[in-house]
Coordinates of C-alpha atoms in Angstrom, one line a residue:
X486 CA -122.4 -13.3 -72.4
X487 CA -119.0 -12.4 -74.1
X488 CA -115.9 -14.2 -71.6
X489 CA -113.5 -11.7 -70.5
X490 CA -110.0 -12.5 -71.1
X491 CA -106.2 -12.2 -70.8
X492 CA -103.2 -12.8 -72.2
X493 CA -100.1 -13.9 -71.1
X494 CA -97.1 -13.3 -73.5
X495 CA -93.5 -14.9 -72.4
X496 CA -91.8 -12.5 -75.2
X497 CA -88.6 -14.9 -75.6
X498 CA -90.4 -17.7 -75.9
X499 CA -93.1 -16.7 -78.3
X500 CA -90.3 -15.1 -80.4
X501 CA -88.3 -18.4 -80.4
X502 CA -91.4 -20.7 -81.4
X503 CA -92.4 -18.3 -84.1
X504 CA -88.9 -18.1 -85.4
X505 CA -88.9 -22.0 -85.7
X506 CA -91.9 -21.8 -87.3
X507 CA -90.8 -19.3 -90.0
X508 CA -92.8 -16.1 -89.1
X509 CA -92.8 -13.0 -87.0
X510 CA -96.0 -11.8 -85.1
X511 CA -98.0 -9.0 -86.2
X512 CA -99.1 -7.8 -82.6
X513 CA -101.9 -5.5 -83.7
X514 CA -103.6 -8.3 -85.5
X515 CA -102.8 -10.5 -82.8
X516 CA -105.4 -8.1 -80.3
X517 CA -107.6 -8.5 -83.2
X518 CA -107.6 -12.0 -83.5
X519 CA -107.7 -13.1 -79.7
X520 CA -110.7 -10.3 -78.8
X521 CA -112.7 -12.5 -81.0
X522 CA -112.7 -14.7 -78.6
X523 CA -114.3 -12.5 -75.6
X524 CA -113.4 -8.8 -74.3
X525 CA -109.9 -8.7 -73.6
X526 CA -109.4 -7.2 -70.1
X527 CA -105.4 -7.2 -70.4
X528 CA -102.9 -8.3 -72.4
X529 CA -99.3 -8.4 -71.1
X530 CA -96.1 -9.3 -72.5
X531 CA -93.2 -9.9 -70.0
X532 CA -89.5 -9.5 -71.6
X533 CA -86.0 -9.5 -70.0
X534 CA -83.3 -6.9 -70.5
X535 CA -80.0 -6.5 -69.9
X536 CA -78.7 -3.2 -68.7
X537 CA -77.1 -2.5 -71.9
X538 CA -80.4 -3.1 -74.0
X539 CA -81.5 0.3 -73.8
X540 CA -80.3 0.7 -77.6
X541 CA -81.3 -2.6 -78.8
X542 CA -83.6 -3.9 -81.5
X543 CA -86.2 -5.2 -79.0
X544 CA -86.8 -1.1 -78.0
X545 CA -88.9 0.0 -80.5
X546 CA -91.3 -3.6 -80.3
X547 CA -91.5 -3.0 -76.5
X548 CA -92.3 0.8 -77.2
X549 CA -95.2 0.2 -79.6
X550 CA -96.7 -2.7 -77.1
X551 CA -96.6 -0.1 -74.2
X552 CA -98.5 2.6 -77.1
X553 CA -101.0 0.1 -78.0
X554 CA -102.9 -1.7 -75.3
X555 CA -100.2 -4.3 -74.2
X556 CA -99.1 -4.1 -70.3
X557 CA -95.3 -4.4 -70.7
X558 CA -93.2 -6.3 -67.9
X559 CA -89.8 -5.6 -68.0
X560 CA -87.3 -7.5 -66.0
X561 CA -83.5 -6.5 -65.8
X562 CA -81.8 -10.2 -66.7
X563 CA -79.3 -11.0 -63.5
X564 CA -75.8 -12.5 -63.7
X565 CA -74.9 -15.1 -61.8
X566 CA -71.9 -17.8 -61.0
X567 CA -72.4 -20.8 -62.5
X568 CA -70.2 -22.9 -59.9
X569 CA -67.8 -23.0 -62.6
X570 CA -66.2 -19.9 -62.7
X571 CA -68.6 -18.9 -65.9
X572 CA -71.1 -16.2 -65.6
X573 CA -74.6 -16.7 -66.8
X574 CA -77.3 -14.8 -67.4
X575 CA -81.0 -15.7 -65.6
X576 CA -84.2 -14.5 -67.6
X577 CA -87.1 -15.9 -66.1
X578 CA -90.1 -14.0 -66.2
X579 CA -92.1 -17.1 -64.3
X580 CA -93.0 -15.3 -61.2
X581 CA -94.0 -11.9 -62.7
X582 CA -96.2 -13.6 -64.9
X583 CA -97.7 -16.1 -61.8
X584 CA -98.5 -12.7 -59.6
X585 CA -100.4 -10.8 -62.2
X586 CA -102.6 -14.1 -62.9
X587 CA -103.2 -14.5 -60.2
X588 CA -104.0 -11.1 -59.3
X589 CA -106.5 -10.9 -62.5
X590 CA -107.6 -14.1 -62.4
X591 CA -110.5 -13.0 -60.3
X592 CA -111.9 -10.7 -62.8
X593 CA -111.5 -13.6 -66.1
X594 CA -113.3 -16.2 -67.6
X595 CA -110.2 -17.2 -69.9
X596 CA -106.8 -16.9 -69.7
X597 CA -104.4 -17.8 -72.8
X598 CA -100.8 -18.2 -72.0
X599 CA -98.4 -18.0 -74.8
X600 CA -95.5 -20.1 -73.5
X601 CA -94.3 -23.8 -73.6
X602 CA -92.4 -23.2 -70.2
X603 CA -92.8 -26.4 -68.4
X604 CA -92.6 -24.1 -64.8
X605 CA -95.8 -22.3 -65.5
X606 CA -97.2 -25.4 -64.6
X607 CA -98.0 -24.4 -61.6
X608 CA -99.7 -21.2 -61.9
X609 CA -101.8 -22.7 -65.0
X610 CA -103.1 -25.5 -62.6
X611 CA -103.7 -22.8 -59.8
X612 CA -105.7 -20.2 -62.5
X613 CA -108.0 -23.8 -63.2
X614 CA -109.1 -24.1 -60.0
X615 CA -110.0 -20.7 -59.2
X616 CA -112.1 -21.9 -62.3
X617 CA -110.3 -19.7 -65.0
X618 CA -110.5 -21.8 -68.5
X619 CA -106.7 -21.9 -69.8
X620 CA -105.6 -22.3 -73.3
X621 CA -101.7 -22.8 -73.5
X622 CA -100.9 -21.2 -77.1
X623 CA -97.3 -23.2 -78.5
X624 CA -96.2 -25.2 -81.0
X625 CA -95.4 -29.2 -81.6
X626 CA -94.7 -28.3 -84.8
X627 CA -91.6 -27.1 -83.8
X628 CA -88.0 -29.3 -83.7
X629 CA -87.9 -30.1 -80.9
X630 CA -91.3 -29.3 -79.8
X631 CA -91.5 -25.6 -77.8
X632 CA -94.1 -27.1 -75.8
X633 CA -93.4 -28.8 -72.3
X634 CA -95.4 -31.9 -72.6
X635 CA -96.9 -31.7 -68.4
X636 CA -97.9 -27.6 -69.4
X637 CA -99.9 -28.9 -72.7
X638 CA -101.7 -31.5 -70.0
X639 CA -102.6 -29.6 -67.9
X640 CA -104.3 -27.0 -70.2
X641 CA -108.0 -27.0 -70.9
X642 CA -106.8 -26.4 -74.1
X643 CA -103.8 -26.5 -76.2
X644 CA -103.7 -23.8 -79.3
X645 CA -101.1 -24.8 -82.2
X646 CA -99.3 -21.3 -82.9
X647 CA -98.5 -22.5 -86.4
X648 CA -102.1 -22.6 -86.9
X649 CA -103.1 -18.9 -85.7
X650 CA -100.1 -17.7 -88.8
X651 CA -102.9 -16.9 -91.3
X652 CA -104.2 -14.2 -88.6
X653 CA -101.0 -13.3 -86.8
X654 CA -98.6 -13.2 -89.6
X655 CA -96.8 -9.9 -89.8
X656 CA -97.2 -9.2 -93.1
X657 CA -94.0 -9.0 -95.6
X658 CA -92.3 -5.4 -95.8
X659 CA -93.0 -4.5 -100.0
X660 CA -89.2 -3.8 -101.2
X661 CA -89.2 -0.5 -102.5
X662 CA -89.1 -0.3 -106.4
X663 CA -85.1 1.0 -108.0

């Protein structure tokens, strides 16, 4: 029996834990790679954007994930006070990501999140006991570590993201001969 499976893909912090490690994520091969493990039901990626992002270099990434079999979450970042007179910008994509677990988590054997973001605790414990396997993709390898130590615990399994780079790794852009 092949598992059925999804993926959960905190954008920022993937992007900040590969960038640690020294590598950028080839997301085609990344589909390839993971629906080895079992039939990949849905794979989403959640991302924050500012109202003036409409122009920036995360555009054409979130256009080619919507084209080819990612479910994009976007969510507009918020200002706020910060009691000091500064304003700050919130991007959390926590409880976007908790409802569509939990929403899919009836129709999965295995869900892998790709975050060290200590507040999906929750949701990873509530996924197990609806008796979804979780595998928490991060990195230790990282200084410091991108990985909250309690979300690693409480993880049937913990996947190193340094060593999926072999077959996730875009590859390097050839430089055009003079």
């Amino acid at each position: 029996m092949t598992d059925r499976i999804a993926l959960f893909i905190d954008g920022a912090n993937l992007h900040t834990t590969v960038k640690n490690l020294g590598f950028e994520v080839d997301f085609r091969r990344l589909l390839t790679e993971f629906g080895k493990h079992g039939q990949i039901v849905r794979a989403y990626f959640y991302t924050v954007v500012r109202d003036d992002d409409e122009f920036s270099s995360l555009r054409p990434l979130v256009d080619w994930l919507d084209y080819n079999g990612y479910a994009v979450r976007r969510k507009a970042a918020k200002q706020h006070d910060d009691g000091d007179g500064r304003r700050r910008m919130k991007r959390s994509i926590g409880i976007e990501l908790a409802v569509d677990a939990l929403e899919i988590a009836h129709r999965i054997d295995h869900a892998f999140f790709f975050s060290g973001d200590g507040d999906l605790r929750a949701i990873v414990e509530a996924v197990r006991r609806m008796g979804v396997r979780v595998t928490v993709v991060s990195s230790i390898r990282t200084k410091p570590p991108m990985i909250a130590d309690e979300l690693r615990r409480h993880a049937d399994v913990f996947l190193e993201l340094d060593g999926l780079r072999p077959s996730i790794e875009r590859p390097a852009h050839p430089i055009a001969p003079e």
